[in-house]
PDB file of C-alpha atoms in Angstrom:
ATOM      1  CA  UNK Q   1     -11.747  45.524  14.040  1.00  0.00           C
ATOM      2  CA  UNK Q   2     -11.776  44.796  10.333  1.00  0.00           C
ATOM      3  CA  UNK Q   3     -14.322  42.230   9.058  1.00  0.00           C
ATOM      4  CA  UNK Q   4     -13.090  39.017   7.489  1.00  0.00           C
ATOM      5  CA  UNK Q   5     -12.901  38.852   3.712  1.00  0.00           C
ATOM      6  CA  UNK Q   6     -15.920  36.551   3.930  1.00  0.00           C
ATOM      7  CA  UNK Q   7     -17.952  39.144   5.836  1.00  0.00           C
ATOM      8  CA  UNK Q   8     -16.769  42.017   3.651  1.00  0.00           C
ATOM      9  CA  UNK Q   9     -17.790  40.104   0.513  1.00  0.00           C
ATOM     10  CA  UNK Q  10     -21.317  39.598   1.819  1.00  0.00           C
ATOM     11  CA  UNK Q  11     -21.191  36.156   3.390  1.00  0.00           C
ATOM     12  CA  UNK Q  12     -22.578  32.908   2.034  1.00  0.00           C
ATOM     13  CA  UNK Q  13     -24.768  34.431  -0.726  1.00  0.00           C
ATOM     14  CA  UNK Q  14     -21.771  36.333  -2.104  1.00  0.00           C
ATOM     15  CA  UNK Q  15     -19.636  33.198  -2.276  1.00  0.00           C
ATOM     16  CA  UNK Q  16     -22.393  31.207  -3.934  1.00  0.00           C
ATOM     17  CA  UNK Q  17     -22.716  34.003  -6.520  1.00  0.00           C
ATOM     18  CA  UNK Q  18     -18.916  34.009  -6.982  1.00  0.00           C
ATOM     19  CA  UNK Q  19     -18.706  30.234  -7.434  1.00  0.00           C
ATOM     20  CA  UNK Q  20     -21.667  30.274  -9.835  1.00  0.00           C
ATOM     21  CA  UNK Q  21     -20.156  33.075 -11.918  1.00  0.00           C
ATOM     22  CA  UNK Q  22     -16.721  31.431 -11.871  1.00  0.00           C
ATOM     23  CA  UNK Q  23     -18.120  28.087 -12.985  1.00  0.00           C
ATOM     24  CA  UNK Q  24     -19.992  29.777 -15.853  1.00  0.00           C
ATOM     25  CA  UNK Q  25     -16.807  31.573 -16.960  1.00  0.00           C
ATOM     26  CA  UNK Q  26     -14.815  28.326 -16.839  1.00  0.00           C
ATOM     27  CA  UNK Q  27     -17.445  26.540 -18.918  1.00  0.00           C
ATOM     28  CA  UNK Q  28     -17.283  29.353 -21.486  1.00  0.00           C
ATOM     29  CA  UNK Q  29     -13.474  29.166 -21.723  1.00  0.00           C
ATOM     30  CA  UNK Q  30     -12.360  26.852 -24.566  1.00  0.00           C
ATOM     31  CA  UNK Q  31      -9.489  25.399 -22.495  1.00  0.00           C
ATOM     32  CA  UNK Q  32     -11.109  25.277 -19.048  1.00  0.00           C
ATOM     33  CA  UNK Q  33     -14.354  23.858 -20.352  1.00  0.00           C
ATOM     34  CA  UNK Q  34     -13.200  20.237 -20.232  1.00  0.00           C
ATOM     35  CA  UNK Q  35     -12.275  20.019 -16.524  1.00  0.00           C
ATOM     36  CA  UNK Q  36     -15.487  21.851 -15.605  1.00  0.00           C
ATOM     37  CA  UNK Q  37     -17.869  19.822 -17.735  1.00  0.00           C
ATOM     38  CA  UNK Q  38     -16.901  16.202 -17.114  1.00  0.00           C
ATOM     39  CA  UNK Q  39     -19.852  13.901 -16.373  1.00  0.00           C
ATOM     40  CA  UNK Q  40     -18.542  12.634 -13.020  1.00  0.00           C
ATOM     41  CA  UNK Q  41     -18.369  16.115 -11.486  1.00  0.00           C
ATOM     42  CA  UNK Q  42     -20.021  16.274  -8.073  1.00  0.00           C
ATOM     43  CA  UNK Q  43     -23.659  17.410  -8.462  1.00  0.00           C
ATOM     44  CA  UNK Q  44     -23.125  20.117  -5.828  1.00  0.00           C
ATOM     45  CA  UNK Q  45     -19.795  21.256  -7.270  1.00  0.00           C
ATOM     46  CA  UNK Q  46     -20.689  24.958  -7.252  1.00  0.00           C
ATOM     47  CA  UNK Q  47     -22.079  24.865  -3.711  1.00  0.00           C
ATOM     48  CA  UNK Q  48     -19.035  22.968  -2.445  1.00  0.00           C
ATOM     49  CA  UNK Q  49     -16.684  25.398  -4.179  1.00  0.00           C
ATOM     50  CA  UNK Q  50     -18.539  28.315  -2.587  1.00  0.00           C
ATOM     51  CA  UNK Q  51     -18.277  26.678   0.844  1.00  0.00           C
ATOM     52  CA  UNK Q  52     -14.551  26.025   0.360  1.00  0.00           C
ATOM     53  CA  UNK Q  53     -13.721  29.589  -0.678  1.00  0.00           C
ATOM     54  CA  UNK Q  54     -15.946  30.963   2.082  1.00  0.00           C
ATOM     55  CA  UNK Q  55     -14.138  28.907   4.722  1.00  0.00           C
ATOM     56  CA  UNK Q  56     -10.675  29.795   3.457  1.00  0.00           C
ATOM     57  CA  UNK Q  57     -11.562  33.503   3.386  1.00  0.00           C
ATOM     58  CA  UNK Q  58     -12.903  33.690   6.934  1.00  0.00           C
ATOM     59  CA  UNK Q  59     -16.307  32.038   6.858  1.00  0.00           C
ATOM     60  CA  UNK Q  60     -17.673  29.057   8.761  1.00  0.00           C
ATOM     61  CA  UNK Q  61     -16.021  25.631   8.491  1.00  0.00           C
ATOM     62  CA  UNK Q  62     -18.828  24.251   6.339  1.00  0.00           C
ATOM     63  CA  UNK Q  63     -16.542  22.696   3.740  1.00  0.00           C
ATOM     64  CA  UNK Q  64     -14.170  20.963   6.135  1.00  0.00           C
ATOM     65  CA  UNK Q  65     -16.993  19.702   8.349  1.00  0.00           C
ATOM     66  CA  UNK Q  66     -19.066  18.248   5.519  1.00  0.00           C
ATOM     67  CA  UNK Q  67     -16.945  17.725   2.406  1.00  0.00           C
ATOM     68  CA  UNK Q  68     -13.363  16.922   3.330  1.00  0.00           C
ATOM     69  CA  UNK Q  69     -10.047  18.375   4.325  1.00  0.00           C
ATOM     70  CA  UNK Q  70      -7.354  20.222   2.403  1.00  0.00           C
ATOM     71  CA  UNK Q  71      -5.566  16.972   1.550  1.00  0.00           C
ATOM     72  CA  UNK Q  72      -8.731  15.726  -0.179  1.00  0.00           C
ATOM     73  CA  UNK Q  73      -8.931  18.968  -2.170  1.00  0.00           C
ATOM     74  CA  UNK Q  74      -5.308  18.651  -3.246  1.00  0.00           C
ATOM     75  CA  UNK Q  75      -5.734  14.957  -4.146  1.00  0.00           C
ATOM     76  CA  UNK Q  76      -8.744  15.872  -6.301  1.00  0.00           C
ATOM     77  CA  UNK Q  77      -6.486  18.119  -8.383  1.00  0.00           C
ATOM     78  CA  UNK Q  78      -3.230  16.128  -8.220  1.00  0.00           C
ATOM     79  CA  UNK Q  79      -1.466  14.079 -10.876  1.00  0.00           C
ATOM     80  CA  UNK Q  80      -2.925  15.710 -13.974  1.00  0.00           C
ATOM     81  CA  UNK Q  81       0.433  16.341 -15.631  1.00  0.00           C
ATOM     82  CA  UNK Q  82       1.388  19.471 -17.560  1.00  0.00           C
ATOM     83  CA  UNK Q  83      -1.547  21.892 -17.578  1.00  0.00           C
ATOM     84  CA  UNK Q  84      -0.227  24.648 -19.829  1.00  0.00           C
ATOM     85  CA  UNK Q  85      -1.893  27.957 -19.087  1.00  0.00           C
ATOM     86  CA  UNK Q  86      -4.933  26.536 -17.245  1.00  0.00           C
ATOM     87  CA  UNK Q  87      -3.785  28.140 -13.989  1.00  0.00           C
ATOM     88  CA  UNK Q  88      -3.627  31.598 -15.541  1.00  0.00           C
ATOM     89  CA  UNK Q  89      -7.006  31.078 -17.199  1.00  0.00           C
ATOM     90  CA  UNK Q  90      -8.543  29.888 -13.918  1.00  0.00           C
ATOM     91  CA  UNK Q  91      -7.221  32.953 -12.090  1.00  0.00           C
ATOM     92  CA  UNK Q  92      -8.523  35.252 -14.814  1.00  0.00           C
ATOM     93  CA  UNK Q  93     -11.981  33.658 -14.615  1.00  0.00           C
ATOM     94  CA  UNK Q  94     -11.958  34.102 -10.835  1.00  0.00           C
ATOM     95  CA  UNK Q  95     -11.028  37.786 -11.031  1.00  0.00           C
ATOM     96  CA  UNK Q  96     -13.717  38.448 -13.645  1.00  0.00           C
ATOM     97  CA  UNK Q  97     -16.293  36.383 -11.753  1.00  0.00           C
ATOM     98  CA  UNK Q  98     -15.928  38.735  -8.781  1.00  0.00           C
ATOM     99  CA  UNK Q  99     -17.331  41.457 -11.055  1.00  0.00           C
ATOM    100  CA  UNK Q 100     -20.049  39.152 -12.390  1.00  0.00           C
ATOM    101  CA  UNK Q 101     -21.074  38.259  -8.829  1.00  0.00           C
ATOM    102  CA  UNK Q 102     -21.247  41.904  -7.780  1.00  0.00           C
ATOM    103  CA  UNK Q 103     -18.646  41.585  -5.037  1.00  0.00           C
ATOM    104  CA  UNK Q 104     -17.418  44.849  -3.529  1.00  0.00           C
ATOM    105  CA  UNK Q 105     -15.048  46.633  -5.897  1.00  0.00           C
ATOM    106  CA  UNK Q 106     -12.878  47.949  -3.071  1.00  0.00           C
ATOM    107  CA  UNK Q 107      -9.293  47.795  -4.441  1.00  0.00           C
ATOM    108  CA  UNK Q 108      -7.790  46.337  -1.258  1.00  0.00           C
ATOM    109  CA  UNK Q 109     -10.477  43.638  -1.117  1.00  0.00           C
ATOM    110  CA  UNK Q 110     -10.018  42.743  -4.772  1.00  0.00           C
ATOM    111  CA  UNK Q 111      -6.236  42.626  -4.312  1.00  0.00           C
ATOM    112  CA  UNK Q 112      -6.658  40.211  -1.375  1.00  0.00           C
ATOM    113  CA  UNK Q 113      -8.972  37.969  -3.433  1.00  0.00           C
ATOM    114  CA  UNK Q 114      -6.580  37.947  -6.374  1.00  0.00           C
ATOM    115  CA  UNK Q 115      -3.579  37.272  -4.138  1.00  0.00           C
ATOM    116  CA  UNK Q 116      -5.406  34.349  -2.536  1.00  0.00           C
ATOM    117  CA  UNK Q 117      -6.337  32.789  -5.845  1.00  0.00           C
ATOM    118  CA  UNK Q 118      -2.853  33.284  -7.304  1.00  0.00           C
ATOM    119  CA  UNK Q 119      -1.444  31.488  -4.250  1.00  0.00           C
ATOM    120  CA  UNK Q 120      -4.105  28.745  -4.463  1.00  0.00           C
ATOM    121  CA  UNK Q 121      -3.458  28.135  -8.163  1.00  0.00           C
ATOM    122  CA  UNK Q 122       0.284  27.839  -7.504  1.00  0.00           C
ATOM    123  CA  UNK Q 123      -0.406  25.460  -4.606  1.00  0.00           C
ATOM    124  CA  UNK Q 124      -2.630  23.207  -6.724  1.00  0.00           C
ATOM    125  CA  UNK Q 125      -0.240  23.298  -9.678  1.00  0.00           C
ATOM    126  CA  UNK Q 126       2.603  22.155  -7.422  1.00  0.00           C
ATOM    127  CA  UNK Q 127       0.742  18.822  -7.279  1.00  0.00           C
ATOM    128  CA  UNK Q 128       0.229  18.512 -11.043  1.00  0.00           C
ATOM    129  CA  UNK Q 129       3.113  16.099 -11.775  1.00  0.00           C
ATOM    130  CA  UNK Q 130       1.712  12.648 -12.504  1.00  0.00           C
ATOM    131  CA  UNK Q 131       3.669  11.166  -9.591  1.00  0.00           C
ATOM    132  CA  UNK Q 132       2.641  13.845  -7.076  1.00  0.00           C
ATOM    133  CA  UNK Q 133       1.955  12.626  -3.555  1.00  0.00           C
ATOM    134  CA  UNK Q 134      -0.406  14.521  -1.253  1.00  0.00           C
ATOM    135  CA  UNK Q 135       0.261  13.956   2.423  1.00  0.00           C
ATOM    136  CA  UNK Q 136      -2.685  13.348   4.738  1.00  0.00           C
ATOM    137  CA  UNK Q 137      -3.677  16.003   7.234  1.00  0.00           C
ATOM    138  CA  UNK Q 138      -2.890  19.164   5.271  1.00  0.00           C
ATOM    139  CA  UNK Q 139      -4.383  22.071   7.224  1.00  0.00           C
ATOM    140  CA  UNK Q 140      -7.133  24.119   5.638  1.00  0.00           C
ATOM    141  CA  UNK Q 141      -5.582  27.374   4.441  1.00  0.00           C
ATOM    142  CA  UNK Q 142      -6.888  30.584   5.945  1.00  0.00           C
ATOM    143  CA  UNK Q 143      -6.471  33.824   4.056  1.00  0.00           C
ATOM    144  CA  UNK Q 144      -7.012  37.323   5.417  1.00  0.00           C
ATOM    145  CA  UNK Q 145      -6.479  40.884   4.292  1.00  0.00           C
ATOM    146  CA  UNK Q 146      -2.813  40.280   5.159  1.00  0.00           C
ATOM    147  CA  UNK Q 147      -2.441  37.073   3.173  1.00  0.00           C
ATOM    148  CA  UNK Q 148      -1.955  33.464   4.217  1.00  0.00           C
ATOM    149  CA  UNK Q 149      -2.330  32.949   7.937  1.00  0.00           C
ATOM    150  CA  UNK Q 150      -0.227  30.435   9.810  1.00  0.00           C
ATOM    151  CA  UNK Q 151      -2.034  27.169  10.362  1.00  0.00           C
ATOM    152  CA  UNK Q 152      -3.031  26.468  13.960  1.00  0.00           C
ATOM    153  CA  UNK Q 153      -0.645  24.354  15.976  1.00  0.00           C
ATOM    154  CA  UNK Q 154      -1.608  20.677  16.065  1.00  0.00           C
ATOM    155  CA  UNK Q 155      -2.010  19.294  19.566  1.00  0.00           C
TER     156      UNK Q 155
END
């Protein structure tokens, strides 16, 4: 049986390193700097980001059990209007941060990470119109080596 992307990456420490490296890259980017440096950013932003990515990529449900659900994540990023090339820049920072964080350089693993983030950026950008509405109860996405997994049936 193949390990989850979370396990293959190295677990919680790997995702904290990834989120830390990604945040540093975003702060260094002249266009991404603003959304990543605002004064009302959550003081545990990097840790929460690490927990979110870890959960989505096969780790424990730390984010959803302590920080919020997918609808809250989407609402946090919704209604910002036209964002130009911020999505592409964000994806580029993520891909490069995987190197900075020392994640495994296995091509299939890196392709799965990139595919996830490309999907996630598109998902978030779909809520960028100023009048975007995020429905309650959006299921937490789960991504594997094979891509987006179907959400569990609601009972």
